[in-house]
Amino acid sequence: MPRLRKPFLVQNGGTADIEVARARGSYVYDARGRKYIDFMMGWCVGNFGWERPDLRRRIHAFRGPDYIYPGYAYKPWRELARLLVGLAPEGLTRCCRATGGSEAVELALQAAMLHTGRRKFVALEDAYHGNTLGAMSVGDGDDAVRVLSVARLKPPLDADALDRLQTRLKQRDVAAVIMEPISMNLGVLIPETEFMEGLVPLCHRFGTLLILDEVATGFGRTGKLFATEHYDVQPDMMTIAKAATGGAAGIGALLVREDLAATLEEAGNVYSTYGWHPLSVDVAIANVRWIKRNQRRLLERVDRLSAYFVERLRGMAFPEEPEIRWRGLAIAVDVRDEKYAGRVARTCRARGVLLDCQESVLLMLPALNVDRATAKAGLDMIEACL
Ligand SMILES: Cc1ncc(COP(=O)(O)O)c(C=O)c1O
């Protein structure tokens, strides 16, 4: 497929080869009218399908103000904060506005530094938390742009990793540990229960905070509303974005404990000119209320679909036995060969299925309400491309 010219726009990656005209449900249509089955859904954004009629109607009917100055009060801000806090793990009782995931992560790093008076962090090796300098420092950013001192914790995340972490935290200079509870960016890396459940007591013993980044995993992706719920763990802060609006508008949020909110209010900066734009807030409120109302049915469906995807993938003839890692509809197939994985993803795209590919891992993040016929058609196409 030829790569489209993009003379004025700066973009990473080499996959700007689809000129998207529209997207609906689990399908993306290009400018020539070609239809693609979307098993990526904007990377954990369109969790419940594209162009949802309820959210579209909400946008067209919106009669609220264009803009709210951050220093004013606005009832829908309080309403969205109340809704998010109601869904979040216990103890996270306050909410900061953000424009997206990176800003939410940045706010979490800021809160951790102000609250602990420390400047160091621990993050997972090769993680991704966004494209701001703080987020790139705790992520896999180039050394040239690292502005924070960050120690890397190497997976697997098991009892041994907890010991290695303890050695680092003992120096009592780490503000926070930041990680995705199940890492989408590391190809559905699933920590062992012992690791996750030992994490908070270990962090707190040494005065370190725990930030769980749910920007990608939030809102049902892993079969729980938040991936944190797979474990008995209460983070000090949690970031969310992406699927909060299902793609119909942009938003991010940081959820924090009461004392961390007080620190941010007294010593921090949570200004954000476009954080929680009124239209985005209206869409997020509608979406989060809908998710809340339908939570049980939606998550049960994720479990059923997840079992179907995994069963089908297990039955496929890969050249080498792949490792399949999954939670809900976050499904990684490590085919153990980077070139082969890239080739499969490209062939699938050319034939009409969109997948993500990270090194030797094919990553599938289909809509959580994709219908069975579409799931089957996409999986059949993948099978034909192997
Ligand atoms: C885990 C995680 N955190 C943060 C971000 C950054 O979010 P945004 O692109 O909305 O700034 C991403 C984006 O992919 C992400 O996957």
Short mmCIF file of C-alpha atoms and ligand atoms in Angstrom, two decimals:
data_model
loop_
_atom_site.label_atom_id
_atom_site.label_comp_id
_atom_site.label_asym_id
_atom_site.label_seq_id
_atom_site.Cartn_x
_atom_site.Cartn_y
_atom_site.Cartn_z
CA MET A 1 0.00 0.00 0.00
CA PRO A 2 1.50 3.40 -0.87
CA ARG A 3 2.18 5.72 2.01
CA LEU A 4 0.13 8.89 1.64
CA ARG A 5 2.00 12.17 1.35
CA LYS A 6 1.77 14.35 4.42
CA PRO A 7 3.79 17.43 3.56
CA PHE A 8 2.64 19.76 6.34
CA LEU A 9 1.80 17.37 9.09
CA VAL A 10 4.31 15.78 11.45
CA GLN A 11 3.47 12.16 12.24
CA ASN A 12 5.31 9.22 13.78
CA GLY A 13 5.29 5.78 12.28
CA GLY A 14 4.87 4.51 8.80
CA THR A 15 1.24 3.46 8.77
CA ALA A 16 -0.41 6.66 7.55
CA ASP A 17 -1.56 4.69 4.55
CA ILE A 18 -5.29 4.80 5.16
CA GLU A 19 -7.11 8.03 4.39
CA VAL A 20 -9.98 7.69 6.83
CA ALA A 21 -13.29 9.06 5.64
CA ARG A 22 -15.51 7.77 8.42
CA ALA A 23 -15.87 5.08 11.04
CA ARG A 24 -18.95 3.38 12.42
CA GLY A 25 -19.29 0.59 14.99
CA SER A 26 -16.34 -1.74 14.41
CA TYR A 27 -15.64 -0.50 10.88
CA VAL A 28 -13.38 2.15 9.40
CA TYR A 29 -13.99 3.36 5.83
CA ASP A 30 -11.33 4.95 3.69
CA ALA A 31 -11.76 7.73 1.14
CA ARG A 32 -12.14 5.18 -1.66
CA GLY A 33 -14.98 3.49 0.19
CA ARG A 34 -12.94 0.47 1.36
CA LYS A 35 -14.17 -1.04 4.58
CA TYR A 36 -11.81 -2.27 7.34
CA ILE A 37 -12.69 -4.31 10.40
CA ASP A 38 -11.20 -2.35 13.26
CA PHE A 39 -9.52 -4.59 15.87
CA MET A 40 -7.57 -1.63 17.24
CA MET A 41 -10.32 0.91 17.94
CA GLY A 42 -7.91 3.83 18.09
CA TRP A 43 -5.86 1.96 20.68
CA CYS A 44 -8.38 1.66 23.55
CA VAL A 45 -10.38 4.77 22.64
CA GLY A 46 -13.48 3.48 20.83
CA ASN A 47 -14.29 0.80 23.39
CA PHE A 48 -17.98 0.73 22.49
CA GLY A 49 -17.79 1.35 18.76
CA TRP A 50 -17.36 4.40 16.56
CA GLU A 51 -19.99 7.00 15.83
CA ARG A 52 -22.32 6.03 18.61
CA PRO A 53 -25.76 7.48 17.88
CA ASP A 54 -26.39 8.39 21.54
CA LEU A 55 -23.15 10.39 21.77
CA ARG A 56 -23.67 11.99 18.34
CA ARG A 57 -27.16 13.11 19.40
CA ARG A 58 -25.73 14.50 22.60
CA ILE A 59 -23.15 16.54 20.69
CA HIS A 60 -25.74 17.96 18.29
CA ALA A 61 -28.09 18.82 21.13
CA PHE A 62 -25.43 20.51 23.28
CA ARG A 63 -26.52 24.01 24.30
CA GLY A 64 -23.96 24.66 27.03
CA PRO A 65 -21.33 27.39 27.12
CA ASP A 66 -18.42 27.47 24.65
CA TYR A 67 -15.87 27.67 27.40
CA ILE A 68 -15.40 27.89 31.14
CA TYR A 69 -12.48 29.73 32.65
CA PRO A 70 -10.64 27.35 35.03
CA GLY A 71 -11.21 29.65 37.99
CA TYR A 72 -15.02 29.56 37.66
CA ALA A 73 -17.43 26.97 39.02
CA TYR A 74 -19.27 24.75 36.53
CA LYS A 75 -21.86 22.20 37.63
CA PRO A 76 -21.09 19.59 34.93
CA TRP A 77 -17.42 19.57 36.07
CA ARG A 78 -18.57 18.65 39.55
CA GLU A 79 -20.99 16.11 38.12
CA LEU A 80 -18.32 14.37 36.01
CA ALA A 81 -15.89 14.36 38.94
CA ARG A 82 -18.61 12.80 41.13
CA LEU A 83 -19.33 10.11 38.53
CA LEU A 84 -15.66 9.21 38.04
CA VAL A 85 -14.96 9.11 41.76
CA GLY A 86 -18.01 6.86 42.15
CA LEU A 87 -16.51 4.31 39.77
CA ALA A 88 -12.89 4.55 40.91
CA PRO A 89 -11.11 2.39 43.51
CA GLU A 90 -11.78 3.27 47.12
CA GLY A 91 -9.88 6.22 48.52
CA LEU A 92 -9.66 8.18 45.26
CA THR A 93 -12.09 10.91 46.14
CA ARG A 94 -11.01 13.92 44.06
CA CYS A 95 -10.53 14.56 40.39
CA CYS A 96 -8.29 16.91 38.35
CA ARG A 97 -9.24 18.09 34.87
CA ALA A 98 -6.95 17.28 31.94
CA THR A 99 -7.10 17.43 28.15
CA GLY A 100 -5.83 13.87 27.69
CA GLY A 101 -3.72 11.05 29.09
CA SER A 102 -0.30 12.74 29.00
CA GLU A 103 -1.56 15.74 30.94
CA ALA A 104 -3.18 13.45 33.49
CA VAL A 105 0.12 11.60 33.92
CA GLU A 106 1.96 14.90 34.21
CA LEU A 107 -0.41 16.00 36.98
CA ALA A 108 0.21 12.73 38.82
CA LEU A 109 3.99 13.20 38.63
CA GLN A 110 3.59 16.80 39.82
CA ALA A 111 1.40 15.72 42.76
CA ALA A 112 3.89 13.00 43.74
CA MET A 113 6.84 15.39 43.71
CA LEU A 114 5.03 18.09 45.67
CA HIS A 115 3.58 15.68 48.19
CA THR A 116 6.76 13.74 48.95
CA GLY A 117 9.35 16.46 48.29
CA ARG A 118 11.19 13.84 46.19
CA ARG A 119 12.18 13.98 42.52
CA LYS A 120 12.78 10.36 41.55
CA PHE A 121 10.46 7.76 40.07
CA VAL A 122 10.33 4.06 39.31
CA ALA A 123 8.65 2.89 36.09
CA LEU A 124 8.50 -0.31 34.09
CA GLU A 125 11.20 -0.83 31.51
CA ASP A 126 10.05 0.30 28.02
CA ALA A 127 6.73 1.59 29.34
CA TYR A 128 4.69 4.30 27.63
CA HIS A 129 2.83 7.01 29.51
CA GLY A 130 2.49 9.82 26.95
CA ASN A 131 4.47 12.41 25.01
CA THR A 132 5.08 15.21 27.52
CA LEU A 133 8.57 15.43 28.98
CA GLY A 134 7.63 13.99 32.37
CA ALA A 135 5.64 11.19 30.74
CA MET A 136 8.49 10.48 28.33
CA SER A 137 10.91 10.38 31.25
CA VAL A 138 8.92 7.64 32.95
CA GLY A 139 8.31 6.03 29.56
CA ASP A 140 10.62 4.81 26.87
CA GLY A 141 11.53 8.31 25.61
CA ASP A 142 14.91 9.12 24.13
CA ASP A 143 17.58 9.90 26.76
CA ALA A 144 17.89 13.39 25.28
CA VAL A 145 14.39 14.31 26.46
CA ARG A 146 14.45 12.69 29.91
CA VAL A 147 13.94 15.39 32.51
CA LEU A 148 13.28 13.17 35.55
CA SER A 149 15.47 10.61 37.23
CA VAL A 150 13.76 7.27 36.71
CA ALA A 151 14.80 3.76 37.75
CA ARG A 152 13.48 0.99 35.52
CA LEU A 153 11.83 -2.14 36.83
CA LYS A 154 12.28 -5.06 34.48
CA PRO A 155 9.41 -7.55 34.04
CA PRO A 156 8.33 -10.23 34.81
CA LEU A 157 6.40 -8.66 37.66
CA ASP A 158 6.63 -11.33 40.33
CA ALA A 159 7.95 -11.78 43.87
CA ASP A 160 11.50 -11.27 42.64
CA ALA A 161 10.54 -7.94 41.03
CA LEU A 162 9.06 -6.89 44.37
CA ASP A 163 12.43 -7.64 46.03
CA ARG A 164 14.28 -5.64 43.38
CA LEU A 165 11.84 -2.78 43.88
CA GLN A 166 12.35 -2.91 47.64
CA THR A 167 16.09 -2.50 47.17
CA ARG A 168 15.45 0.70 45.19
CA LEU A 169 12.72 2.11 47.45
CA LYS A 170 14.82 1.57 50.60
CA GLN A 171 16.82 4.65 49.67
CA ARG A 172 13.68 6.66 50.53
CA ASP A 173 14.10 9.07 47.64
CA VAL A 174 11.44 7.77 45.21
CA ALA A 175 8.36 9.98 44.90
CA ALA A 176 6.22 7.39 43.11
CA VAL A 177 6.07 4.14 41.23
CA ILE A 178 4.09 4.54 38.01
CA MET A 179 2.77 1.69 35.88
CA GLU A 180 -0.23 0.39 33.98
CA PRO A 181 -1.96 -2.24 36.15
CA ILE A 182 -1.98 -4.47 33.07
CA SER A 183 0.33 -3.02 30.49
CA MET A 184 -1.18 -2.53 27.06
CA ASN A 185 2.02 -0.85 25.93
CA LEU A 186 4.10 -3.88 26.91
CA GLY A 187 1.86 -6.26 24.96
CA VAL A 188 -0.66 -7.16 27.68
CA LEU A 189 1.89 -7.67 30.42
CA ILE A 190 0.01 -9.13 33.38
CA PRO A 191 1.66 -8.72 36.81
CA GLU A 192 1.42 -11.61 39.24
CA THR A 193 -1.10 -11.10 42.03
CA GLU A 194 1.67 -11.35 44.64
CA PHE A 195 3.47 -8.45 42.99
CA MET A 196 0.44 -6.19 42.67
CA GLU A 197 -0.87 -6.89 46.14
CA GLY A 198 2.52 -6.34 47.72
CA LEU A 199 3.06 -3.08 45.89
CA VAL A 200 1.11 -0.57 48.00
CA PRO A 201 2.38 -1.80 51.40
CA LEU A 202 5.93 -1.81 50.02
CA CYS A 203 5.64 1.70 48.52
CA HIS A 204 4.05 3.13 51.64
CA ARG A 205 6.66 1.57 53.94
CA PHE A 206 9.24 3.77 52.22
CA GLY A 207 7.12 6.90 51.76
CA THR A 208 6.56 6.27 48.02
CA LEU A 209 3.24 6.73 46.22
CA LEU A 210 1.67 4.41 43.66
CA ILE A 211 0.30 5.85 40.39
CA LEU A 212 -1.72 3.42 38.29
CA ASP A 213 -2.11 4.57 34.71
CA GLU A 214 -5.50 3.43 33.39
CA VAL A 215 -5.44 5.68 30.33
CA ALA A 216 -5.48 2.64 28.03
CA THR A 217 -6.98 -0.03 30.30
CA GLY A 218 -9.84 2.05 31.72
CA PHE A 219 -13.54 1.59 30.92
CA GLY A 220 -13.82 -2.14 30.42
CA ARG A 221 -10.91 -3.06 28.16
CA THR A 222 -9.62 -5.86 30.40
CA GLY A 223 -13.03 -7.19 31.43
CA LYS A 224 -13.25 -5.02 34.57
CA LEU A 225 -14.22 -1.39 34.57
CA PHE A 226 -10.62 -0.61 35.57
CA ALA A 227 -7.76 -3.10 35.31
CA THR A 228 -6.83 -2.23 38.91
CA GLU A 229 -9.91 -4.26 39.95
CA HIS A 230 -8.21 -7.51 38.91
CA TYR A 231 -6.19 -7.09 42.10
CA ASP A 232 -6.82 -6.10 45.68
CA VAL A 233 -4.92 -2.84 45.35
CA GLN A 234 -5.72 0.76 46.22
CA PRO A 235 -3.48 3.16 44.29
CA ASP A 236 -2.78 6.67 45.55
CA MET A 237 -3.52 8.11 42.12
CA MET A 238 -5.08 6.89 38.90
CA THR A 239 -5.02 8.43 35.44
CA ILE A 240 -7.79 8.02 32.85
CA ALA A 241 -8.51 9.36 29.35
CA LYS A 242 -9.09 7.61 25.99
CA ALA A 243 -12.36 5.63 26.33
CA ALA A 244 -13.89 8.13 28.78
CA THR A 245 -15.60 9.72 25.78
CA GLY A 246 -15.30 6.79 23.37
CA GLY A 247 -13.49 9.10 20.95
CA ALA A 248 -16.37 11.53 20.46
CA ALA A 249 -14.43 14.29 22.30
CA GLY A 250 -11.09 14.67 24.08
CA ILE A 251 -10.65 14.40 27.83
CA GLY A 252 -8.34 13.17 30.59
CA ALA A 253 -8.48 13.06 34.36
CA LEU A 254 -6.36 12.35 37.39
CA LEU A 255 -8.08 10.78 40.38
CA VAL A 256 -6.36 11.32 43.69
CA ARG A 257 -6.68 10.87 47.44
CA GLU A 258 -7.96 13.79 49.48
CA ASP A 259 -4.53 14.70 50.90
CA LEU A 260 -2.95 14.71 47.43
CA ALA A 261 -5.75 16.97 46.17
CA ALA A 262 -4.99 19.34 49.05
CA THR A 263 -1.30 19.38 48.07
CA LEU A 264 -2.18 20.18 44.45
CA GLU A 265 -4.58 22.92 45.50
CA GLU A 266 -2.07 24.51 47.87
CA ALA A 267 1.22 24.13 46.05
CA GLY A 268 0.52 22.81 42.56
CA ASN A 269 -0.84 23.96 39.23
CA VAL A 270 -4.00 22.32 37.87
CA TYR A 271 -5.01 25.23 35.61
CA SER A 272 -5.44 23.58 32.11
CA THR A 273 -7.04 26.00 29.64
CA TYR A 274 -8.83 23.30 27.66
CA GLY A 275 -9.00 20.65 30.39
CA TRP A 276 -12.61 19.41 30.57
CA HIS A 277 -13.96 21.55 27.74
CA PRO A 278 -17.77 21.82 28.26
CA LEU A 279 -18.62 19.78 25.16
CA SER A 280 -16.16 17.01 26.13
CA VAL A 281 -17.58 16.98 29.65
CA ASP A 282 -21.11 16.62 28.31
CA VAL A 283 -20.06 13.65 26.16
CA ALA A 284 -18.05 12.09 29.01
CA ILE A 285 -20.99 12.40 31.42
CA ALA A 286 -23.33 10.72 28.91
CA ASN A 287 -20.79 7.98 28.17
CA VAL A 288 -19.84 7.25 31.77
CA ARG A 289 -23.51 7.18 32.84
CA TRP A 290 -24.25 4.75 29.99
CA ILE A 291 -21.31 2.53 30.95
CA LYS A 292 -22.42 2.60 34.59
CA ARG A 293 -26.00 1.65 33.71
CA ASN A 294 -24.93 -1.21 31.42
CA GLN A 295 -21.78 -2.26 33.26
CA ARG A 296 -22.77 -5.83 34.06
CA ARG A 297 -24.08 -6.66 30.62
CA LEU A 298 -21.09 -5.00 28.91
CA LEU A 299 -18.48 -6.77 31.00
CA GLU A 300 -20.16 -10.18 30.67
CA ARG A 301 -20.04 -9.68 26.92
CA VAL A 302 -16.32 -8.87 27.12
CA ASP A 303 -15.74 -12.22 28.88
CA ARG A 304 -17.67 -14.15 26.25
CA LEU A 305 -16.00 -12.42 23.32
CA SER A 306 -12.60 -12.75 24.93
CA ALA A 307 -13.06 -16.53 25.22
CA TYR A 308 -14.09 -16.65 21.54
CA PHE A 309 -11.06 -14.65 20.34
CA VAL A 310 -8.64 -16.75 22.37
CA GLU A 311 -10.18 -20.05 21.28
CA ARG A 312 -9.98 -19.00 17.63
CA LEU A 313 -6.40 -17.71 17.96
CA ARG A 314 -5.32 -20.92 19.71
CA GLY A 315 -6.65 -22.89 16.76
CA MET A 316 -4.69 -20.94 14.14
CA ALA A 317 -1.63 -22.32 12.38
CA PHE A 318 1.19 -19.94 13.26
CA PRO A 319 4.66 -21.01 12.03
CA GLU A 320 5.77 -21.26 15.68
CA GLU A 321 3.57 -21.84 18.75
CA PRO A 322 2.72 -18.27 19.83
CA GLU A 323 2.37 -17.03 23.39
CA ILE A 324 -1.13 -15.61 23.82
CA ARG A 325 -1.59 -13.16 26.69
CA TRP A 326 -4.98 -11.66 27.35
CA ARG A 327 -7.30 -10.03 29.82
CA GLY A 328 -10.75 -9.27 28.49
CA LEU A 329 -10.44 -7.83 25.01
CA ALA A 330 -6.81 -6.83 25.36
CA ILE A 331 -5.24 -9.69 23.45
CA ALA A 332 -1.56 -10.06 22.57
CA VAL A 333 -0.24 -12.81 20.34
CA ASP A 334 3.52 -13.05 20.54
CA VAL A 335 4.50 -14.83 17.32
CA ARG A 336 8.19 -14.72 18.38
CA ASP A 337 9.37 -13.20 15.10
CA GLU A 338 9.30 -9.42 14.61
CA LYS A 339 9.48 -9.53 10.80
CA TYR A 340 6.72 -12.10 10.58
CA ALA A 341 4.48 -10.12 12.95
CA GLY A 342 4.98 -6.98 10.86
CA ARG A 343 4.20 -8.90 7.69
CA VAL A 344 1.00 -10.38 9.15
CA ALA A 345 -0.19 -6.95 10.37
CA ARG A 346 0.51 -5.39 6.94
CA THR A 347 -1.21 -8.21 5.05
CA CYS A 348 -4.20 -8.01 7.39
CA ARG A 349 -4.42 -4.25 6.79
CA ALA A 350 -4.22 -4.73 3.03
CA ARG A 351 -7.02 -7.29 3.21
CA GLY A 352 -9.17 -5.22 5.52
CA VAL A 353 -8.43 -5.92 9.22
CA LEU A 354 -6.67 -3.38 11.42
CA LEU A 355 -4.35 -4.78 14.13
CA ASP A 356 -1.50 -3.28 16.09
CA CYS A 357 1.98 -4.73 15.95
CA GLN A 358 4.68 -4.16 18.58
CA GLU A 359 7.90 -5.99 17.76
CA SER A 360 6.94 -9.68 17.64
CA VAL A 361 3.51 -9.08 19.22
CA LEU A 362 0.23 -8.75 17.33
CA LEU A 363 -2.09 -6.74 19.54
CA MET A 364 -5.86 -6.90 19.23
CA LEU A 365 -8.06 -4.34 20.96
CA PRO A 366 -11.48 -4.82 19.36
CA ALA A 367 -14.61 -2.96 20.41
CA LEU A 368 -16.00 -4.47 23.60
CA ASN A 369 -19.40 -4.79 21.94
CA VAL A 370 -18.23 -6.04 18.54
CA ASP A 371 -20.89 -8.40 17.17
CA ARG A 372 -20.01 -12.06 16.79
CA ALA A 373 -20.30 -12.02 12.98
CA THR A 374 -17.79 -9.15 12.68
CA ALA A 375 -15.44 -10.80 15.18
CA LYS A 376 -15.61 -14.02 13.18
CA ALA A 377 -15.06 -12.24 9.85
CA GLY A 378 -12.00 -10.42 11.25
CA LEU A 379 -10.55 -13.58 12.79
CA ASP A 380 -11.18 -15.54 9.56
CA MET A 381 -9.26 -12.87 7.67
CA ILE A 382 -6.38 -12.98 10.16
CA GLU A 383 -6.25 -16.76 9.83
CA ALA A 384 -6.09 -16.44 6.05
CA CYS A 385 -3.16 -13.99 6.36
CA LEU A 386 -0.86 -16.14 8.51
C1 LIG B 1 -0.88 4.04 29.30
C2 LIG B 1 -0.91 5.37 28.63
N1 LIG B 1 -0.75 6.47 29.35
C3 LIG B 1 -0.78 7.70 28.81
C4 LIG B 1 -0.98 7.86 27.44
C5 LIG B 1 -1.01 9.23 26.85
O1 LIG B 1 -2.30 9.60 26.53
P1 LIG B 1 -2.58 10.76 25.47
O2 LIG B 1 -2.10 10.28 24.14
O3 LIG B 1 -4.08 10.98 25.57
O4 LIG B 1 -1.83 11.96 25.92
C6 LIG B 1 -1.15 6.73 26.64
C7 LIG B 1 -1.37 6.87 25.20
O5 LIG B 1 -1.34 5.93 24.42
C8 LIG B 1 -1.11 5.44 27.24
O6 LIG B 1 -1.27 4.32 26.52
#
